[in-house]
Amino acid sequence: MGAQNPYKAAGIRTRRATMNDVAAQANVSLKTVSRVVNGDAGVVEETRLRVLDAIARLGFRRNDSARQLRTGRTAEIGLLVEDVADPFYSTVTRAVEQVAAGNDCLLFTSSCDDDPVRERKLALTLCSRRVDGLLIVTAAPDHAYLASELAAGLPVVFVDRPPVNLDADAVLTDNVGGARSGIRHLIAGGHRRIGFLGDDPDVFTAQQRLLGYRQEMAAHGLPVDESWIAAGEPAPGRLRHNVERLRVELDRLLGGPAAVTALFTGNNRITTQVLREFGRREDSDRGTLRRPALVGFDDFEFADLVTPGVTVVAQDPAGLGRTAATLLFQRLAGLAGPARQVVLPTRLIVRGSGEQPPPD
Amino acid sequence: MGAQNPYKAAGIRTRRATMNDVAAQANVSLKTVSRVVNGDAGVVEETRLRVLDAIARLGFRRNDSARQLRTGRTAEIGLLVEDVADPFYSTVTRAVEQVAAGNDCLLFTSSCDDDPVRERKLALTLCSRRVDGLLIVTAAPDHAYLASELAAGLPVVFVDRPPVNLDADAVLTDNVGGARSGIRHLIAGGHRRIGFLGDDPDVFTAQQRLLGYRQEMAAHGLPVDESWIAAGEPAPGRLRHNVERLRVELDRLLGGPAAVTALFTGNNRITTQVLREFGRREDSDRGTLRRPALVGFDDFEFADLVTPGVTVVAQDPAGLGRTAATLLFQRLAGLAGPARQVVLPTRLIVRGSGEQPPPD
DNA sequence: ATGAAAGCGCTAACAC
DNA sequence: GTGTTAGCGCTTTCAT
């Protein structure tokens, strides 16, 4: 508890003790220090204690940059997502973290905001850092730039969205099947006019979910009016980011004589924004508004807390992260062979909003 | 698009090109390659192009481990939180990420699950990695083990909870003031019997919020019956993690002749769990249950989507992360002087649940 | 404008 | 059980 300022001025970064310093202090060789630090066998207890004492006295801490340079392995992996603050991605991140920790690996995380340029820059920076592996929820339209890294032996696993122009592992959700199960549920409930509120098809998952919608409608011989589909536009026009735009589309789908009786929302952010809109309308309409049936893709923490509960096609973000990270470490452990594609199933969770029957 | 397997078998990690290889290929010296790679001035365009060409041909990528060893800086910082999957921490993380990115720094993130042993191990591992700085949401009861790192010049900033036995920067929320504002609001609404559902005082923030509750009650001359306080027990008994226990406490506070008319919940997980319990009871009681007034500490995404909306004392998790990270980079930029403590204000957000009047 | 030499702190390989 | 030597791939310093 000295009265010293704890924070040094610029550049006054004290030189840290090295193994050499410890060796001198303990009167042993550098190599013996290395053995003690790494817990290698073959050091007699007395020597070990002397070294440990010197380490404590000098405040020595092994410099992993040097170790990494020598061994070629960093015991670090990187994870790129769209936005860690999004519950979907934070859950993926947490699962990846856990697998990484189980393999004594540290994790770099970065949010790319669906910006391909940023994604590429970050991925390559991580390559320069010589991470042992890379996990990517990609927004880029092309991944050929990673080919040389893959060829150099870097395992890369794509999460939630597959790679383009690159032969690499991917762990995905069954987006088509999931969307179909949601639409099937609405059709079984008597709905024929079902609206789709999703993101632009630039986003792989959005495109797949829209495909599932079309497939299931077709499978039941139901025509689809293109006006029932609101898929937003790229980047700033994405419905999940653009509340104004979503409001306009919702008005369009629910208003007029061609109004839909049910809504399928393509991701958790659109679902919650739609709920917010419903709430707002009911406040002003004083209960005259009849909510359409609603099924959302992706579960969310409060889906059971609102009234009615929100029926969803649940994904398994933790499973996505866990599976992808596990595959990555299998690759690191030597698993050879062609790129794998793992597809995780979805699960329909019935809570009330999707069971609202059509009017009349 | 060769038919080659993209994933090599164990150990067949191709040797990567070094600056030396590039130098040979381009017929220049190692140093010139270094200049080109780092964008240093003083390389004639023609040479530069030759080097760039060699880099592309060899698939060279600078090895940052070597660079870090030489320069002593990693351009990496570490962040330790309780759980990235928790919206509060994922928001903190996102803010830190943004500041880090703005300073061309990568970010290590790790969840410690409020386990002091894990926290210490991770912090020291990050020190071995020679991160340029450390941000910690701590669960440890003592931080003296970081003293030597701080002394060696490593900037450490504590987030949300202050350090113990260590003189280091901290960025905190005004927990006492925030709790007081919430209690004051309930008192102004006519409540006298106000319950407190929080976590055990091992958690700094929980302890401070309980203190705020007591202070505000006292300031109004209101007696506090200790049976109104449910503060759980350490670790596995924490109300935010133990639904059973929370249910029992809630029954106790709301039942009997001494029932409270209002509830103050100490964090977002307790608040949402209480809402879930309310929902469950209303389902079985068929509307005979009268909800107590409710004010929660910490805002959450769906606080406005449930009915009634949840009145909260909002913290600013993004501000916490941003402020802490910014301070860290100021330290890195040479800001000297004594440890600072920054306290961020809270904001009461009125939404309905807290304005329910007491019965009769 | 370019290059040569030294060395960051560690581990690998091989003595003794 | 312990030590010696070499070198990982860069940047720094100083020549030319």
Short mmCIF file of N, CA and C in Angstrom, two decimals, chain A residues 1 5-10 13-14 16 61-66 68-69 74-76 82-85 87 90 93-94 97 101 104 106-111 113 118 121-122 124-132 149-153 155-156 165 167-169 272 275-276 300-302 304-306 331-339, chain B residues 1 5-10 13-14 16 61-66 68-69 74-76 83-85 87 90 93-94 97 101 104 106-111 113 118 121-122 124-132 149-153 155-156 165 167-169 272 275-276 300-302 304-306 331-339:
data_model
loop_
_atom_site.label_atom_id
_atom_site.label_comp_id
_atom_site.label_asym_id
_atom_site.label_seq_id
_atom_site.Cartn_x
_atom_site.Cartn_y
_atom_site.Cartn_z
N MET A 1 0.82 -1.21 0.00
CA MET A 1 0.00 0.00 0.00
C MET A 1 0.86 1.26 0.00
N ASN A 5 1.95 6.51 -7.28
CA ASN A 5 0.91 6.48 -8.28
C ASN A 5 0.90 5.12 -8.95
N PRO A 6 -0.26 4.53 -9.05
CA PRO A 6 -0.27 3.19 -9.65
C PRO A 6 -0.05 3.23 -11.15
N TYR A 7 -0.41 4.32 -11.78
CA TYR A 7 -0.28 4.36 -13.24
C TYR A 7 0.93 5.18 -13.65
N LYS A 8 1.84 4.54 -14.35
CA LYS A 8 3.07 5.18 -14.79
C LYS A 8 2.79 6.14 -15.94
N ALA A 9 3.68 7.08 -16.10
CA ALA A 9 3.59 7.98 -17.23
C ALA A 9 3.98 7.21 -18.49
N ALA A 10 3.71 7.84 -19.62
CA ALA A 10 3.96 7.17 -20.90
C ALA A 10 5.37 6.63 -21.00
N ARG A 13 7.32 1.94 -18.90
CA ARG A 13 6.89 0.56 -18.72
C ARG A 13 8.09 -0.22 -18.22
N THR A 14 8.02 -0.63 -16.99
CA THR A 14 9.13 -1.34 -16.38
C THR A 14 9.50 -2.58 -17.20
N ARG A 16 10.27 -6.21 -17.76
CA ARG A 16 9.83 -7.37 -17.00
C ARG A 16 10.94 -8.41 -16.96
N ARG A 61 6.69 -13.50 -15.23
CA ARG A 61 5.53 -14.13 -15.89
C ARG A 61 5.96 -14.47 -17.31
N ARG A 62 5.79 -15.71 -17.68
CA ARG A 62 6.24 -16.14 -19.00
C ARG A 62 5.68 -15.27 -20.12
N ASN A 63 6.49 -14.96 -21.07
CA ASN A 63 6.06 -14.16 -22.23
C ASN A 63 5.60 -15.10 -23.33
N ASP A 64 4.28 -15.14 -23.51
CA ASP A 64 3.73 -16.09 -24.47
C ASP A 64 4.01 -15.72 -25.92
N SER A 65 4.32 -14.46 -26.18
CA SER A 65 4.66 -14.10 -27.56
C SER A 65 5.89 -14.89 -28.00
N ALA A 66 6.86 -14.96 -27.11
CA ALA A 66 8.09 -15.70 -27.43
C ALA A 66 7.79 -17.19 -27.57
N GLN A 68 4.96 -18.54 -28.37
CA GLN A 68 4.20 -18.75 -29.60
C GLN A 68 5.10 -18.73 -30.82
N LEU A 69 6.05 -17.82 -30.78
CA LEU A 69 6.96 -17.71 -31.92
C LEU A 69 7.72 -19.02 -32.10
N THR A 74 -0.64 -20.72 -30.87
CA THR A 74 -0.94 -19.59 -30.00
C THR A 74 -1.90 -19.99 -28.87
N ALA A 75 -2.61 -21.10 -29.06
CA ALA A 75 -3.68 -21.46 -28.12
C ALA A 75 -4.72 -20.34 -28.08
N GLU A 76 -4.99 -19.79 -29.25
CA GLU A 76 -6.00 -18.75 -29.38
C GLU A 76 -6.82 -19.05 -30.63
N GLU A 82 -21.83 -10.93 -36.22
CA GLU A 82 -22.38 -9.66 -36.69
C GLU A 82 -22.36 -8.64 -35.55
N ASP A 83 -22.80 -9.07 -34.37
CA ASP A 83 -22.95 -8.14 -33.26
C ASP A 83 -23.10 -8.92 -31.96
N VAL A 84 -22.07 -8.90 -31.11
CA VAL A 84 -22.16 -9.65 -29.85
C VAL A 84 -23.29 -9.22 -28.97
N ALA A 85 -23.78 -8.00 -29.15
CA ALA A 85 -24.84 -7.53 -28.27
C ALA A 85 -26.18 -8.17 -28.61
N PRO A 87 -28.68 -11.08 -28.73
CA PRO A 87 -28.76 -12.31 -27.91
C PRO A 87 -28.42 -13.58 -28.70
N SER A 90 -24.63 -13.51 -28.89
CA SER A 90 -23.96 -13.62 -27.59
C SER A 90 -24.07 -15.05 -27.07
N THR A 93 -21.53 -17.00 -28.97
CA THR A 93 -20.22 -16.65 -28.42
C THR A 93 -19.93 -17.39 -27.13
N ARG A 94 -20.94 -17.41 -26.28
CA ARG A 94 -20.77 -18.07 -24.99
C ARG A 94 -20.45 -19.56 -25.17
N GLU A 97 -16.93 -19.93 -26.44
CA GLU A 97 -16.06 -19.67 -25.30
C GLU A 97 -15.86 -20.91 -24.45
N ALA A 101 -12.44 -22.74 -23.80
CA ALA A 101 -11.87 -22.87 -22.45
C ALA A 101 -11.55 -24.33 -22.14
N ASP A 104 -8.29 -25.16 -23.34
CA ASP A 104 -7.25 -24.24 -22.89
C ASP A 104 -6.87 -23.22 -23.94
N LEU A 106 -7.70 -19.34 -25.62
CA LEU A 106 -8.34 -18.04 -25.45
C LEU A 106 -9.13 -17.71 -26.71
N LEU A 107 -10.06 -16.77 -26.55
CA LEU A 107 -10.93 -16.44 -27.68
C LEU A 107 -10.91 -14.94 -27.99
N PHE A 108 -10.60 -14.64 -29.24
CA PHE A 108 -10.79 -13.28 -29.74
C PHE A 108 -12.20 -13.17 -30.28
N THR A 109 -12.95 -12.13 -29.89
CA THR A 109 -14.25 -11.93 -30.52
C THR A 109 -14.30 -10.56 -31.17
N SER A 110 -15.00 -10.49 -32.27
CA SER A 110 -15.19 -9.21 -32.92
C SER A 110 -16.52 -9.17 -33.65
N SER A 111 -17.15 -8.01 -33.58
CA SER A 111 -18.40 -7.80 -34.31
C SER A 111 -18.09 -7.09 -35.61
N ASP A 113 -20.67 -6.12 -37.85
CA ASP A 113 -21.81 -5.34 -38.32
C ASP A 113 -22.21 -5.68 -39.75
N ARG A 118 -14.98 -5.02 -43.25
CA ARG A 118 -14.53 -5.17 -41.88
C ARG A 118 -14.25 -6.63 -41.55
N LYS A 121 -10.99 -7.70 -43.11
CA LYS A 121 -9.87 -7.10 -42.42
C LYS A 121 -9.60 -7.81 -41.09
N LEU A 122 -10.67 -8.05 -40.35
CA LEU A 122 -10.52 -8.71 -39.05
C LEU A 122 -10.03 -10.15 -39.21
N LEU A 124 -8.23 -11.39 -41.54
CA LEU A 124 -6.81 -11.43 -41.91
C LEU A 124 -5.91 -10.97 -40.76
N THR A 125 -6.40 -10.02 -39.98
CA THR A 125 -5.64 -9.62 -38.80
C THR A 125 -5.47 -10.82 -37.87
N LEU A 126 -6.55 -11.56 -37.68
CA LEU A 126 -6.47 -12.74 -36.82
C LEU A 126 -5.49 -13.76 -37.39
N CYS A 127 -5.44 -13.84 -38.70
CA CYS A 127 -4.47 -14.74 -39.34
C CYS A 127 -3.05 -14.28 -39.04
N SER A 128 -2.83 -12.98 -39.08
CA SER A 128 -1.51 -12.45 -38.73
C SER A 128 -1.17 -12.75 -37.28
N ARG A 129 -2.18 -12.74 -36.44
CA ARG A 129 -1.97 -13.07 -35.03
C ARG A 129 -1.70 -14.56 -34.87
N ARG A 130 -1.84 -15.27 -35.95
CA ARG A 130 -1.58 -16.72 -35.96
C ARG A 130 -2.50 -17.48 -35.00
N VAL A 131 -3.79 -17.08 -35.00
CA VAL A 131 -4.75 -17.87 -34.24
C VAL A 131 -4.70 -19.30 -34.75
N ASP A 132 -5.04 -20.24 -33.88
CA ASP A 132 -5.00 -21.65 -34.27
C ASP A 132 -6.20 -22.04 -35.13
N GLU A 149 -5.00 -19.28 -46.56
CA GLU A 149 -4.89 -19.59 -45.12
C GLU A 149 -5.29 -21.04 -44.87
N LEU A 150 -6.37 -21.43 -45.49
CA LEU A 150 -6.83 -22.81 -45.36
C LEU A 150 -5.76 -23.76 -45.87
N ALA A 151 -5.19 -23.38 -47.01
CA ALA A 151 -4.15 -24.22 -47.62
C ALA A 151 -2.94 -24.31 -46.70
N ALA A 152 -2.70 -23.23 -45.96
CA ALA A 152 -1.55 -23.22 -45.05
C ALA A 152 -1.84 -24.04 -43.78
N GLY A 153 -3.06 -24.54 -43.70
CA GLY A 153 -3.37 -25.43 -42.58
C GLY A 153 -4.22 -24.81 -41.49
N PRO A 155 -7.53 -24.12 -39.76
CA PRO A 155 -8.91 -24.59 -39.81
C PRO A 155 -9.87 -23.41 -39.69
N VAL A 156 -10.83 -23.38 -40.60
CA VAL A 156 -11.85 -22.34 -40.57
C VAL A 156 -13.20 -23.04 -40.59
N ASN A 165 -17.45 -19.79 -52.55
CA ASN A 165 -16.18 -19.94 -53.27
C ASN A 165 -15.04 -20.38 -52.35
N ASP A 167 -13.99 -24.04 -49.99
CA ASP A 167 -14.38 -25.37 -49.55
C ASP A 167 -14.03 -25.52 -48.07
N ALA A 168 -14.96 -25.16 -47.20
CA ALA A 168 -14.67 -25.18 -45.76
C ALA A 168 -15.87 -25.70 -44.98
N ASP A 169 -15.62 -26.12 -43.75
CA ASP A 169 -16.68 -26.62 -42.88
C ASP A 169 -17.73 -25.56 -42.60
N THR A 272 -39.71 -9.02 -32.59
CA THR A 272 -39.94 -8.14 -31.44
C THR A 272 -40.38 -6.76 -31.90
N LEU A 275 -44.01 -6.97 -32.51
CA LEU A 275 -44.76 -6.96 -31.25
C LEU A 275 -44.89 -5.55 -30.72
N ARG A 276 -43.82 -4.82 -30.84
CA ARG A 276 -43.82 -3.43 -30.38
C ARG A 276 -44.85 -2.62 -31.15
N PHE A 300 -36.74 -16.14 -28.35
CA PHE A 300 -36.10 -15.07 -27.61
C PHE A 300 -36.55 -15.10 -26.17
N GLU A 301 -35.78 -14.51 -25.31
CA GLU A 301 -35.95 -14.71 -23.88
C GLU A 301 -37.36 -14.41 -23.39
N PHE A 302 -38.03 -13.41 -23.98
CA PHE A 302 -39.29 -12.98 -23.42
C PHE A 302 -40.51 -13.46 -24.19
N ASP A 304 -42.20 -15.93 -23.88
CA ASP A 304 -43.25 -16.48 -23.02
C ASP A 304 -43.81 -15.46 -22.05
N LEU A 305 -43.22 -14.26 -22.03
CA LEU A 305 -43.65 -13.27 -21.04
C LEU A 305 -44.68 -12.28 -21.58
N VAL A 306 -44.77 -12.17 -22.91
CA VAL A 306 -45.75 -11.25 -23.46
C VAL A 306 -47.07 -12.00 -23.60
N ARG A 331 -10.57 -30.60 -36.01
CA ARG A 331 -9.65 -30.32 -37.12
C ARG A 331 -8.25 -30.07 -36.57
N LEU A 332 -8.20 -29.30 -35.50
CA LEU A 332 -6.90 -29.00 -34.89
C LEU A 332 -6.24 -30.26 -34.35
N ALA A 333 -7.07 -31.20 -33.93
CA ALA A 333 -6.53 -32.45 -33.39
C ALA A 333 -6.14 -33.40 -34.51
N GLY A 334 -6.37 -32.98 -35.75
CA GLY A 334 -5.89 -33.81 -36.84
C GLY A 334 -6.95 -34.42 -37.73
N LEU A 335 -8.21 -34.12 -37.47
CA LEU A 335 -9.27 -34.66 -38.32
C LEU A 335 -9.09 -34.15 -39.76
N ALA A 336 -8.80 -35.08 -40.67
CA ALA A 336 -8.61 -34.69 -42.07
C ALA A 336 -9.88 -34.95 -42.85
N GLY A 337 -9.82 -34.78 -44.15
CA GLY A 337 -10.95 -35.13 -44.98
C GLY A 337 -11.68 -33.92 -45.52
N PRO A 338 -12.68 -34.17 -46.34
CA PRO A 338 -13.39 -33.08 -47.03
C PRO A 338 -14.16 -32.19 -46.06
N ALA A 339 -14.50 -31.03 -46.53
CA ALA A 339 -15.26 -30.09 -45.72
C ALA A 339 -16.60 -30.70 -45.33
N MET B 1 -10.43 -24.52 -57.88
CA MET B 1 -11.33 -25.49 -57.24
C MET B 1 -10.77 -26.91 -57.36
N ASN B 5 -8.35 -32.32 -50.59
CA ASN B 5 -9.01 -32.15 -49.31
C ASN B 5 -8.59 -30.82 -48.71
N PRO B 6 -9.52 -30.03 -48.26
CA PRO B 6 -9.11 -28.74 -47.73
C PRO B 6 -8.45 -28.85 -46.36
N TYR B 7 -8.79 -29.88 -45.62
CA TYR B 7 -8.24 -29.98 -44.27
C TYR B 7 -7.13 -31.02 -44.22
N LYS B 8 -5.97 -30.57 -43.86
CA LYS B 8 -4.79 -31.43 -43.79
C LYS B 8 -4.88 -32.36 -42.59
N ALA B 9 -4.16 -33.46 -42.68
CA ALA B 9 -4.08 -34.35 -41.53
C ALA B 9 -3.21 -33.69 -40.46
N ALA B 10 -3.21 -34.27 -39.29
CA ALA B 10 -2.49 -33.69 -38.15
C ALA B 10 -1.03 -33.41 -38.50
N ARG B 13 0.96 -29.10 -41.24
CA ARG B 13 0.75 -27.67 -41.30
C ARG B 13 1.86 -27.11 -42.18
N THR B 14 1.49 -26.65 -43.33
CA THR B 14 2.50 -26.14 -44.26
C THR B 14 3.31 -25.02 -43.63
N ARG B 16 4.82 -21.61 -43.37
CA ARG B 16 4.40 -20.37 -44.01
C ARG B 16 5.60 -19.54 -44.41
N ARG B 61 2.07 -13.72 -44.91
CA ARG B 61 1.29 -12.91 -43.96
C ARG B 61 2.18 -12.69 -42.74
N ARG B 62 2.37 -11.47 -42.35
CA ARG B 62 3.27 -11.18 -41.23
C ARG B 62 2.92 -11.96 -39.98
N ASN B 63 3.90 -12.47 -39.32
CA ASN B 63 3.70 -13.20 -38.07
C ASN B 63 3.77 -12.21 -36.91
N ASP B 64 2.60 -11.94 -36.34
CA ASP B 64 2.53 -10.93 -35.29
C ASP B 64 3.17 -11.38 -33.98
N SER B 65 3.31 -12.68 -33.79
CA SER B 65 3.98 -13.15 -32.57
C SER B 65 5.41 -12.62 -32.54
N ALA B 66 6.05 -12.72 -33.67
CA ALA B 66 7.43 -12.24 -33.76
C ALA B 66 7.48 -10.73 -33.57
N GLN B 68 5.34 -8.89 -31.99
CA GLN B 68 5.03 -8.57 -30.60
C GLN B 68 6.24 -8.80 -29.70
N LEU B 69 6.94 -9.86 -29.99
CA LEU B 69 8.12 -10.18 -29.18
C LEU B 69 9.14 -9.05 -29.27
N THR B 74 1.22 -5.78 -28.01
CA THR B 74 0.46 -6.79 -28.72
C THR B 74 -0.71 -6.22 -29.51
N ALA B 75 -1.11 -4.99 -29.15
CA ALA B 75 -2.33 -4.42 -29.73
C ALA B 75 -3.52 -5.33 -29.43
N GLU B 76 -3.53 -5.84 -28.23
CA GLU B 76 -4.62 -6.69 -27.77
C GLU B 76 -4.97 -6.29 -26.34
N ASP B 83 -20.63 -13.37 -17.72
CA ASP B 83 -21.26 -14.22 -18.71
C ASP B 83 -21.65 -13.40 -19.93
N VAL B 84 -20.96 -13.58 -21.03
CA VAL B 84 -21.28 -12.79 -22.24
C VAL B 84 -22.67 -13.00 -22.75
N ALA B 85 -23.31 -14.11 -22.37
CA ALA B 85 -24.64 -14.36 -22.89
C ALA B 85 -25.68 -13.51 -22.18
N PRO B 87 -27.46 -10.19 -21.40
CA PRO B 87 -27.57 -8.95 -22.18
C PRO B 87 -26.79 -7.79 -21.58
N SER B 90 -23.19 -8.53 -22.53
CA SER B 90 -22.94 -8.52 -23.97
C SER B 90 -22.94 -7.08 -24.47
N THR B 93 -19.63 -5.65 -23.48
CA THR B 93 -18.63 -6.21 -24.38
C THR B 93 -18.62 -5.49 -25.72
N ARG B 94 -19.82 -5.27 -26.25
CA ARG B 94 -19.93 -4.61 -27.53
C ARG B 94 -19.30 -3.22 -27.49
N GLU B 97 -15.56 -3.50 -27.35
CA GLU B 97 -15.12 -3.89 -28.68
C GLU B 97 -14.98 -2.68 -29.60
N ALA B 101 -11.63 -1.47 -31.29
CA ALA B 101 -11.48 -1.42 -32.74
C ALA B 101 -11.00 -0.03 -33.18
N ASP B 104 -7.45 0.18 -33.03
CA ASP B 104 -6.76 -0.90 -33.74
C ASP B 104 -6.26 -2.00 -32.82
N LEU B 106 -7.24 -5.71 -30.87
CA LEU B 106 -8.12 -6.87 -30.80
C LEU B 106 -8.54 -7.09 -29.36
N LEU B 107 -9.63 -7.84 -29.19
CA LEU B 107 -10.17 -8.04 -27.86
C LEU B 107 -10.33 -9.52 -27.53
N PHE B 108 -9.73 -9.92 -26.42
CA PHE B 108 -9.99 -11.24 -25.85
C PHE B 108 -11.18 -11.10 -24.92
N THR B 109 -12.18 -12.00 -25.03
CA THR B 109 -13.26 -11.97 -24.04
C THR B 109 -13.35 -13.33 -23.37
N SER B 110 -13.69 -13.30 -22.11
CA SER B 110 -13.90 -14.55 -21.39
C SER B 110 -14.93 -14.38 -20.29
N SER B 111 -15.76 -15.38 -20.13
CA SER B 111 -16.74 -15.39 -19.06
C SER B 111 -16.19 -16.19 -17.89
N ASP B 113 -18.12 -16.73 -14.95
CA ASP B 113 -19.19 -17.31 -14.14
C ASP B 113 -19.07 -16.95 -12.67
N ARG B 118 -11.36 -18.98 -11.48
CA ARG B 118 -11.32 -18.90 -12.92
C ARG B 118 -10.90 -17.48 -13.36
N LYS B 121 -7.18 -17.04 -12.89
CA LYS B 121 -6.44 -17.83 -13.86
C LYS B 121 -6.47 -17.14 -15.23
N LEU B 122 -7.66 -16.68 -15.61
CA LEU B 122 -7.79 -16.03 -16.91
C LEU B 122 -7.03 -14.72 -16.96
N LEU B 124 -4.41 -13.86 -15.30
CA LEU B 124 -2.97 -14.10 -15.37
C LEU B 124 -2.55 -14.68 -16.72
N THR B 125 -3.42 -15.50 -17.30
CA THR B 125 -3.13 -16.00 -18.64
C THR B 125 -3.04 -14.83 -19.62
N LEU B 126 -3.97 -13.90 -19.48
CA LEU B 126 -3.95 -12.73 -20.35
C LEU B 126 -2.67 -11.92 -20.13
N CYS B 127 -2.21 -11.88 -18.90
CA CYS B 127 -0.95 -11.18 -18.61
C CYS B 127 0.21 -11.88 -19.31
N SER B 128 0.18 -13.19 -19.30
CA SER B 128 1.22 -13.95 -20.01
C SER B 128 1.16 -13.67 -21.50
N ARG B 129 -0.03 -13.49 -22.00
CA ARG B 129 -0.18 -13.16 -23.42
C ARG B 129 0.30 -11.74 -23.69
N ARG B 130 0.62 -11.05 -22.64
CA ARG B 130 1.10 -9.67 -22.75
C ARG B 130 0.11 -8.73 -23.40
N VAL B 131 -1.18 -8.88 -23.00
CA VAL B 131 -2.16 -7.91 -23.48
C VAL B 131 -1.72 -6.52 -23.05
N ASP B 132 -2.13 -5.52 -23.80
CA ASP B 132 -1.72 -4.16 -23.48
C ASP B 132 -2.52 -3.59 -22.31
N GLU B 149 1.52 -6.84 -11.71
CA GLU B 149 1.25 -6.51 -13.12
C GLU B 149 1.08 -5.01 -13.28
N LEU B 150 0.29 -4.44 -12.37
CA LEU B 150 0.08 -3.01 -12.40
C LEU B 150 1.40 -2.28 -12.26
N ALA B 151 2.21 -2.79 -11.34
CA ALA B 151 3.51 -2.17 -11.11
C ALA B 151 4.40 -2.27 -12.34
N ALA B 152 4.21 -3.34 -13.09
CA ALA B 152 5.01 -3.52 -14.29
C ALA B 152 4.51 -2.65 -15.44
N GLY B 153 3.42 -1.92 -15.19
CA GLY B 153 2.96 -0.98 -16.19
C GLY B 153 1.71 -1.40 -16.94
N PRO B 155 -2.01 -1.42 -17.57
CA PRO B 155 -3.20 -0.72 -17.11
C PRO B 155 -4.35 -1.70 -16.92
N VAL B 156 -4.99 -1.59 -15.74
CA VAL B 156 -6.15 -2.43 -15.44
C VAL B 156 -7.29 -1.50 -15.05
N ASN B 165 -8.26 -4.24 -2.28
CA ASN B 165 -6.83 -4.34 -1.99
C ASN B 165 -5.94 -4.09 -3.20
N ASP B 167 -5.03 -0.64 -5.91
CA ASP B 167 -5.29 0.75 -6.24
C ASP B 167 -5.38 0.88 -7.76
N ALA B 168 -6.58 0.70 -8.29
CA ALA B 168 -6.74 0.72 -9.74
C ALA B 168 -8.00 1.45 -10.14
N ASP B 169 -8.05 1.86 -11.40
CA ASP B 169 -9.22 2.57 -11.92
C ASP B 169 -10.48 1.72 -11.85
N THR B 272 -37.04 -10.36 -14.34
CA THR B 272 -37.75 -11.16 -15.34
C THR B 272 -38.28 -12.46 -14.73
N LEU B 275 -41.46 -11.61 -13.07
CA LEU B 275 -42.54 -11.45 -14.05
C LEU B 275 -43.07 -12.81 -14.48
N ARG B 276 -42.17 -13.74 -14.67
CA ARG B 276 -42.55 -15.09 -15.07
C ARG B 276 -43.43 -15.72 -13.98
N PHE B 300 -34.22 -3.78 -19.46
CA PHE B 300 -34.03 -4.94 -20.34
C PHE B 300 -34.90 -4.77 -21.58
N GLU B 301 -34.53 -5.47 -22.61
CA GLU B 301 -35.10 -5.21 -23.93
C GLU B 301 -36.61 -5.24 -23.97
N PHE B 302 -37.23 -6.13 -23.19
CA PHE B 302 -38.65 -6.31 -23.34
C PHE B 302 -39.48 -5.66 -22.25
N ASP B 304 -40.73 -2.92 -22.11
CA ASP B 304 -41.87 -2.16 -22.63
C ASP B 304 -42.87 -3.04 -23.36
N LEU B 305 -42.54 -4.32 -23.52
CA LEU B 305 -43.42 -5.20 -24.31
C LEU B 305 -44.39 -6.00 -23.46
N VAL B 306 -44.09 -6.12 -22.17
CA VAL B 306 -45.02 -6.86 -21.32
C VAL B 306 -46.09 -5.90 -20.82
N ARG B 331 -4.84 5.59 -20.41
CA ARG B 331 -3.70 5.11 -19.62
C ARG B 331 -2.60 4.63 -20.56
N LEU B 332 -3.00 3.90 -21.58
CA LEU B 332 -2.02 3.38 -22.54
C LEU B 332 -1.34 4.51 -23.28
N ALA B 333 -2.08 5.60 -23.45
CA ALA B 333 -1.51 6.74 -24.17
C ALA B 333 -0.64 7.58 -23.25
N GLY B 334 -0.55 7.18 -21.97
CA GLY B 334 0.37 7.87 -21.09
C GLY B 334 -0.24 8.65 -19.95
N LEU B 335 -1.56 8.60 -19.82
CA LEU B 335 -2.20 9.29 -18.71
C LEU B 335 -1.70 8.73 -17.39
N ALA B 336 -1.00 9.56 -16.63
CA ALA B 336 -0.47 9.10 -15.35
C ALA B 336 -1.38 9.58 -14.23
N GLY B 337 -0.96 9.34 -13.01
CA GLY B 337 -1.73 9.86 -11.89
C GLY B 337 -2.45 8.78 -11.13
N PRO B 338 -3.11 9.19 -10.04
CA PRO B 338 -3.76 8.24 -9.14
C PRO B 338 -4.92 7.52 -9.81
N ALA B 339 -5.32 6.42 -9.23
CA ALA B 339 -6.45 5.65 -9.74
C ALA B 339 -7.70 6.51 -9.74
#
